[in-house]
CSV table of C-alpha atoms in Angstrom, one decimal:
chain,number,residue,atom,x,y,z
A,1,UNK,CA,-10.5,29.9,-13.8
A,2,UNK,CA,-7.5,27.6,-13.6
A,3,UNK,CA,-7.6,24.7,-11.1
A,4,UNK,CA,-4.6,24.2,-8.8
A,5,UNK,CA,-3.2,20.6,-8.7
A,6,UNK,CA,-1.8,20.8,-5.2
A,7,UNK,CA,-5.1,22.0,-3.8
A,8,UNK,CA,-6.5,18.6,-2.6
A,9,UNK,CA,-8.8,17.1,0.0
A,10,UNK,CA,-8.7,13.4,0.6
A,11,UNK,CA,-11.3,11.3,2.4
A,12,UNK,CA,-11.8,7.6,2.9
A,13,UNK,CA,-14.3,5.4,4.7
A,14,UNK,CA,-14.9,1.6,4.9
A,15,UNK,CA,-18.2,0.6,3.3
A,16,UNK,CA,-20.8,-1.4,5.2
A,17,UNK,CA,-22.0,-3.0,1.9
A,18,UNK,CA,-19.9,-3.3,-1.2
A,19,UNK,CA,-20.0,-0.3,-3.5
A,20,UNK,CA,-22.5,1.7,-1.4
A,21,UNK,CA,-21.1,5.1,-0.7
A,22,UNK,CA,-20.9,5.7,3.0
A,23,UNK,CA,-20.5,9.5,2.5
A,24,UNK,CA,-17.2,10.1,4.3
A,25,UNK,CA,-16.9,13.4,6.1
A,26,UNK,CA,-14.0,15.8,6.6
A,27,UNK,CA,-14.4,15.6,10.4
A,28,UNK,CA,-13.9,11.9,10.7
A,29,UNK,CA,-12.4,10.4,7.5
A,30,UNK,CA,-9.8,12.8,6.1
A,31,UNK,CA,-6.3,11.5,5.6
A,32,UNK,CA,-2.9,13.0,4.9
A,33,UNK,CA,-1.0,11.8,1.8
A,34,UNK,CA,1.9,12.6,-0.5
A,35,UNK,CA,2.5,12.0,-4.3
A,36,UNK,CA,-1.2,11.6,-5.1
A,37,UNK,CA,-1.8,10.4,-8.7
A,38,UNK,CA,-5.3,9.9,-10.1
A,39,UNK,CA,-6.3,8.1,-13.4
A,40,UNK,CA,-9.9,9.3,-13.5
A,41,UNK,CA,-11.3,7.2,-16.4
A,42,UNK,CA,-9.6,3.9,-16.9
A,43,UNK,CA,-11.2,1.3,-19.2
A,44,UNK,CA,-11.4,0.2,-22.8
A,45,UNK,CA,-12.7,1.8,-26.0
A,46,UNK,CA,-14.7,-0.7,-28.1
A,47,UNK,CA,-14.8,0.1,-31.8
A,48,UNK,CA,-18.2,-0.2,-33.4
A,49,UNK,CA,-16.6,-1.5,-36.6
A,50,UNK,CA,-19.3,0.0,-38.9
A,51,UNK,CA,-19.2,-0.8,-42.6
A,52,UNK,CA,-19.3,2.5,-44.5
A,53,UNK,CA,-18.9,3.6,-48.1
A,54,UNK,CA,-15.9,5.7,-47.2
A,55,UNK,CA,-12.6,5.5,-45.3
A,56,UNK,CA,-12.2,7.0,-41.8
A,57,UNK,CA,-12.0,6.4,-38.1
A,58,UNK,CA,-14.6,4.3,-36.3
A,59,UNK,CA,-16.7,5.6,-33.4
A,60,UNK,CA,-16.0,3.9,-30.1
A,61,UNK,CA,-17.9,3.1,-26.9
A,62,UNK,CA,-16.1,3.4,-23.5
A,63,UNK,CA,-16.4,0.2,-21.4
A,64,UNK,CA,-15.3,-1.2,-18.1
A,65,UNK,CA,-14.9,2.3,-16.7
A,66,UNK,CA,-13.0,2.5,-13.4
A,67,UNK,CA,-10.5,4.7,-11.6
A,68,UNK,CA,-7.0,4.2,-10.2
A,69,UNK,CA,-5.5,6.1,-7.4
A,70,UNK,CA,-2.0,6.0,-6.0
A,71,UNK,CA,-0.6,7.9,-3.0
A,72,UNK,CA,1.8,7.6,0.0
A,73,UNK,CA,1.0,7.8,3.7
A,74,UNK,CA,3.6,8.3,6.4
A,75,UNK,CA,4.0,5.1,8.4
A,76,UNK,CA,3.5,6.4,11.9
A,77,UNK,CA,1.1,5.4,14.7
A,78,UNK,CA,-1.8,7.3,16.2
A,79,UNK,CA,0.3,8.6,19.1
A,80,UNK,CA,-1.6,6.4,21.6
A,81,UNK,CA,-1.1,2.7,22.1
A,82,UNK,CA,-4.2,0.7,21.3
A,83,UNK,CA,-5.7,3.5,19.1
A,84,UNK,CA,-5.9,2.7,15.3
A,85,UNK,CA,-4.0,5.2,13.1
A,86,UNK,CA,-5.8,7.4,10.6
A,87,UNK,CA,-4.5,5.3,7.8
A,88,UNK,CA,-5.8,2.0,9.4
A,89,UNK,CA,-9.0,1.8,7.3
A,90,UNK,CA,-7.0,2.3,4.1
A,91,UNK,CA,-4.8,-0.7,4.9
A,92,UNK,CA,-7.9,-2.7,5.8
A,93,UNK,CA,-9.1,-2.2,2.2
A,94,UNK,CA,-5.9,-3.8,1.0
A,95,UNK,CA,-7.0,-7.3,2.3
A,96,UNK,CA,-5.7,-6.8,5.9
A,97,UNK,CA,-7.4,-7.4,9.2
A,98,UNK,CA,-7.1,-5.0,12.1
A,99,UNK,CA,-6.9,-6.3,15.7
A,100,UNK,CA,-7.1,-3.8,18.5
A,101,UNK,CA,-6.0,-4.5,22.1
A,102,UNK,CA,-7.2,-1.4,24.1
A,103,UNK,CA,-4.4,0.7,25.6
A,104,UNK,CA,-1.8,-1.8,24.2
A,105,UNK,CA,-1.6,-2.4,20.5
A,106,UNK,CA,-3.1,-2.4,17.0
A,107,UNK,CA,-2.0,-5.3,14.7
A,108,UNK,CA,-2.5,-5.7,11.0
A,109,UNK,CA,-2.1,-9.0,9.1
A,110,UNK,CA,-3.2,-10.3,5.7
A,111,UNK,CA,-6.5,-12.1,5.3
A,112,UNK,CA,-7.6,-14.4,2.4
A,113,UNK,CA,-11.4,-13.9,2.5
A,114,UNK,CA,-14.1,-11.3,3.2
A,115,UNK,CA,-12.0,-8.4,2.0
A,116,UNK,CA,-13.3,-5.0,3.0
A,117,UNK,CA,-13.8,-2.2,0.5
A,118,UNK,CA,-14.1,1.6,0.8
A,119,UNK,CA,-15.0,4.8,-0.8
A,120,UNK,CA,-12.6,7.6,-1.6
A,121,UNK,CA,-13.5,11.3,-2.1
A,122,UNK,CA,-10.8,13.3,-3.8
A,123,UNK,CA,-11.2,17.0,-4.3
A,124,UNK,CA,-8.8,18.5,-6.8
A,125,UNK,CA,-9.5,22.1,-6.3
A,126,UNK,CA,-13.3,22.3,-6.8
A,127,UNK,CA,-13.7,19.0,-8.7
A,128,UNK,CA,-14.8,15.9,-6.7
A,129,UNK,CA,-13.9,12.4,-7.8
A,130,UNK,CA,-15.5,9.5,-6.1
A,131,UNK,CA,-14.1,5.9,-6.0
A,132,UNK,CA,-16.6,3.5,-4.5
A,133,UNK,CA,-16.0,-0.3,-4.1
A,134,UNK,CA,-12.3,0.4,-3.8
A,135,UNK,CA,-9.7,-2.3,-3.0
A,136,UNK,CA,-5.9,-2.1,-3.4
A,137,UNK,CA,-2.4,-3.1,-2.6
A,138,UNK,CA,0.4,-1.5,-0.7
A,139,UNK,CA,4.1,-1.4,0.0
A,140,UNK,CA,5.7,-0.8,3.4
A,141,UNK,CA,8.9,1.1,2.6
A,142,UNK,CA,11.8,2.0,4.9
A,143,UNK,CA,14.9,3.8,3.7
A,144,UNK,CA,17.8,5.1,5.8
A,145,UNK,CA,17.5,8.8,6.5
A,146,UNK,CA,14.1,8.8,4.9
A,147,UNK,CA,10.5,8.8,6.1
A,148,UNK,CA,8.9,5.3,6.2
A,149,UNK,CA,5.9,5.2,4.0
A,150,UNK,CA,2.9,3.1,3.1
A,151,UNK,CA,2.7,3.3,-0.7
A,152,UNK,CA,-0.9,2.5,-1.8
A,153,UNK,CA,-2.4,1.7,-5.2
A,154,UNK,CA,-6.2,1.5,-5.4
A,155,UNK,CA,-8.8,0.6,-8.0
A,156,UNK,CA,-12.3,1.8,-7.6
A,157,UNK,CA,-15.6,2.0,-9.4
A,158,UNK,CA,-16.3,4.9,-11.8
A,159,UNK,CA,-18.8,7.7,-11.2
A,160,UNK,CA,-19.3,11.1,-12.8
A,161,UNK,CA,-17.0,13.8,-11.5
A,162,UNK,CA,-18.8,16.8,-10.0
A,163,UNK,CA,-18.4,20.4,-8.9
A,164,UNK,CA,-19.1,19.9,-5.2
A,165,UNK,CA,-18.6,22.3,-2.2
A,166,UNK,CA,-15.4,21.4,-0.4
A,167,UNK,CA,-15.3,20.1,3.2
A,168,UNK,CA,-13.0,21.1,6.0
A,169,UNK,CA,-10.6,18.1,6.6
A,170,UNK,CA,-9.6,17.3,10.2
A,171,UNK,CA,-6.0,15.8,10.1
A,172,UNK,CA,-5.4,15.7,13.8
A,173,UNK,CA,-5.1,11.9,13.7
A,174,UNK,CA,-1.9,12.0,11.7
A,175,UNK,CA,1.3,12.4,13.7
A,176,UNK,CA,4.6,13.7,12.7
A,177,UNK,CA,6.9,11.0,11.4
A,178,UNK,CA,10.5,10.1,12.3
A,179,UNK,CA,13.1,9.3,9.6
A,180,UNK,CA,14.5,5.8,9.6
A,181,UNK,CA,17.9,6.0,11.4
A,182,UNK,CA,20.2,4.3,13.8
A,183,UNK,CA,18.4,6.0,16.8
A,184,UNK,CA,14.8,6.0,15.5
A,185,UNK,CA,14.9,2.4,14.1
A,186,UNK,CA,16.5,0.4,16.9
A,187,UNK,CA,15.8,-3.1,15.5
A,188,UNK,CA,16.5,-4.8,12.2
A,189,UNK,CA,17.4,-8.5,12.4
A,190,UNK,CA,17.5,-11.5,10.1
A,191,UNK,CA,17.6,-14.9,11.7
A,192,UNK,CA,18.2,-13.2,15.0
A,193,UNK,CA,21.3,-11.3,13.9
A,194,UNK,CA,21.6,-7.5,13.6
A,195,UNK,CA,22.2,-6.1,10.2
A,196,UNK,CA,23.2,-2.7,8.9
A,197,UNK,CA,20.3,-1.9,6.7
A,198,UNK,CA,20.0,0.6,3.8
A,199,UNK,CA,16.4,-0.1,2.8
A,200,UNK,CA,13.6,-2.6,3.3
A,201,UNK,CA,10.3,-2.9,1.5
A,202,UNK,CA,7.4,-5.3,2.0
A,203,UNK,CA,5.2,-5.6,-1.0
A,204,UNK,CA,1.8,-7.0,-0.1
A,205,UNK,CA,1.5,-8.2,-3.7
A,206,UNK,CA,-2.3,-8.1,-4.0
A,207,UNK,CA,-3.6,-8.9,-7.4
A,208,UNK,CA,-6.5,-6.4,-7.8
A,209,UNK,CA,-8.9,-7.1,-10.7
A,210,UNK,CA,-11.9,-5.1,-12.1
A,211,UNK,CA,-14.6,-7.7,-12.8
A,212,UNK,CA,-17.5,-6.2,-14.8
A,213,UNK,CA,-20.3,-8.6,-15.6
A,214,UNK,CA,-24.1,-8.2,-15.9
A,215,UNK,CA,-25.7,-7.8,-12.4
A,216,UNK,CA,-22.2,-7.5,-10.8
A,217,UNK,CA,-19.4,-4.9,-11.2
A,218,UNK,CA,-16.7,-5.4,-8.6
A,219,UNK,CA,-13.1,-4.7,-7.8
A,220,UNK,CA,-11.7,-7.9,-6.3
A,221,UNK,CA,-8.5,-9.0,-4.7
A,222,UNK,CA,-8.0,-12.4,-6.4
A,223,UNK,CA,-4.5,-13.4,-5.3
A,224,UNK,CA,-1.5,-12.3,-3.2
A,225,UNK,CA,2.2,-12.9,-3.6
A,226,UNK,CA,4.1,-11.1,-0.8
A,227,UNK,CA,7.7,-10.1,-1.4
A,228,UNK,CA,10.2,-8.5,0.9
A,229,UNK,CA,13.3,-6.8,-0.5
A,230,UNK,CA,16.1,-5.4,1.6
A,231,UNK,CA,19.6,-4.0,1.0
A,232,UNK,CA,22.1,-4.7,3.9
A,233,UNK,CA,25.8,-4.4,4.5
A,234,UNK,CA,27.5,-7.7,3.6
A,235,UNK,CA,29.1,-9.7,6.4
A,236,UNK,CA,31.5,-12.7,6.5
A,237,UNK,CA,29.8,-15.8,5.3
A,238,UNK,CA,30.7,-17.5,8.6
A,239,UNK,CA,28.2,-15.1,10.2
A,240,UNK,CA,25.4,-15.2,7.6
A,241,UNK,CA,25.6,-17.0,4.2
A,242,UNK,CA,22.6,-16.0,2.0
A,243,UNK,CA,23.9,-18.1,-0.9
A,244,UNK,CA,23.7,-21.4,1.1
A,245,UNK,CA,20.5,-20.3,2.7
A,246,UNK,CA,19.0,-19.7,-0.7
A,247,UNK,CA,20.2,-23.0,-2.1
A,248,UNK,CA,18.8,-24.9,0.9
A,249,UNK,CA,15.5,-23.1,0.6
A,250,UNK,CA,15.9,-21.9,4.2
A,251,UNK,CA,13.5,-19.5,5.9
A,252,UNK,CA,14.6,-16.9,8.4
A,253,UNK,CA,12.6,-14.5,10.7
A,254,UNK,CA,12.9,-10.8,10.1
A,255,UNK,CA,12.0,-8.1,12.6
A,256,UNK,CA,12.1,-4.4,11.9
A,257,UNK,CA,11.1,-1.9,14.6
A,258,UNK,CA,10.8,1.8,14.1
A,259,UNK,CA,10.0,4.5,16.6
A,260,UNK,CA,10.7,4.8,20.4
A,261,UNK,CA,7.8,6.5,22.1
A,262,UNK,CA,4.6,4.7,23.1
A,263,UNK,CA,1.9,5.1,20.4
A,264,UNK,CA,4.5,5.8,17.7
A,265,UNK,CA,6.3,2.4,17.5
A,266,UNK,CA,5.7,0.1,14.5
A,267,UNK,CA,7.2,-3.4,14.3
A,268,UNK,CA,7.1,-5.4,11.2
A,269,UNK,CA,7.4,-9.2,11.9
A,270,UNK,CA,8.0,-11.7,9.1
A,271,UNK,CA,8.5,-15.0,10.9
A,272,UNK,CA,9.2,-17.3,7.9
A,273,UNK,CA,10.9,-15.5,5.0
A,274,UNK,CA,12.5,-17.7,2.4
A,275,UNK,CA,15.7,-16.3,1.0
A,276,UNK,CA,15.8,-16.4,-2.8
A,277,UNK,CA,18.9,-16.4,-5.0
A,278,UNK,CA,21.0,-13.3,-4.5
A,279,UNK,CA,21.4,-11.9,-8.0
A,280,UNK,CA,24.0,-9.3,-7.5
A,281,UNK,CA,26.3,-7.4,-5.3
A,282,UNK,CA,26.4,-3.6,-4.8
A,283,UNK,CA,29.0,-1.1,-3.7
A,284,UNK,CA,28.2,2.0,-1.7
A,285,UNK,CA,31.1,4.2,-0.5
A,286,UNK,CA,33.3,1.2,-1.3
A,287,UNK,CA,31.3,-1.0,1.1
A,288,UNK,CA,29.9,-4.3,-0.2
A,289,UNK,CA,26.1,-4.5,0.1
A,290,UNK,CA,23.7,-7.4,-0.5
A,291,UNK,CA,20.4,-6.7,-2.2
A,292,UNK,CA,18.3,-9.5,-0.9
A,293,UNK,CA,14.9,-10.8,-2.0
A,294,UNK,CA,12.8,-12.9,0.4
A,295,UNK,CA,9.4,-14.5,0.2
A,296,UNK,CA,7.2,-14.3,3.4
A,297,UNK,CA,5.6,-17.7,3.6
A,298,UNK,CA,2.4,-18.5,5.6
A,299,UNK,CA,2.5,-21.2,8.3
A,300,UNK,CA,-1.1,-21.7,9.4
A,301,UNK,CA,-2.3,-19.2,6.8
A,302,UNK,CA,-2.6,-15.4,6.8
A,303,UNK,CA,0.4,-15.2,9.2
A,304,UNK,CA,3.2,-14.5,6.9
A,305,UNK,CA,3.6,-11.0,8.3
A,306,UNK,CA,2.2,-8.7,11.0
A,307,UNK,CA,2.6,-4.9,11.5
A,308,UNK,CA,2.2,-4.2,15.2
A,309,UNK,CA,1.7,-0.6,16.5
A,310,UNK,CA,2.4,-0.1,20.2
């Protein structure tokens, strides 16, 4: 019987101890995603390099086995202020802290230590793939007239795929998104000035490394280099001069707010973004646009950006 690629169930749960499967359930840990891509058996093939009395290929041994998983999740809140969204645990496994103020807000920010990990269950038709000890990185992506997304890339430990009875996923925690538009995205500012924005993407820039040694096999976040890229309509240099700002190594605050109803508002704050050299100009509908690259810099540490849901 042929297996159907689009027939998927996705679960995720934070682990209490690294690499120990917490057995996520469809009732509490299902999530809604798009563009799911799974590499089920990453690693290396080590040749045995046998000396034989004839020519021919060498047998190999698979080593450093792990899995990679990429997917997108719609960037939309839980629908209630102070309640974490269904994708919150997934972002936590990307080296982010979650701070909840009941009935008010949920805030995510990067952290340098004590990174959480989690276990994914992915059913593709009747085949179950598990990724324990998973850690990853993400992009927060906004494009005019498009759905804002969290774009995730995870690495997890390998285990044997199985034929396992499917569960019933509960996806009630995932709300309908709004496209990024003039009405739905009321705020985009750089250095306190409003800009007409085509796209904006914050790349968390986590360096995720499989580390397989004797007595310890881990997926680690070993470094982070955040980058923010945006394309905006050019303005007179007397209003905003990215070339001088780049030359002077100037930092500017960036604020991007999307959504209008309580529980569905997300605000990305980047308080000290250093503008790098603009490396080109673009034309869209005969309008000059600036593709800008900025580096979110920490001040006290782990404060280079926040994502606040209200």
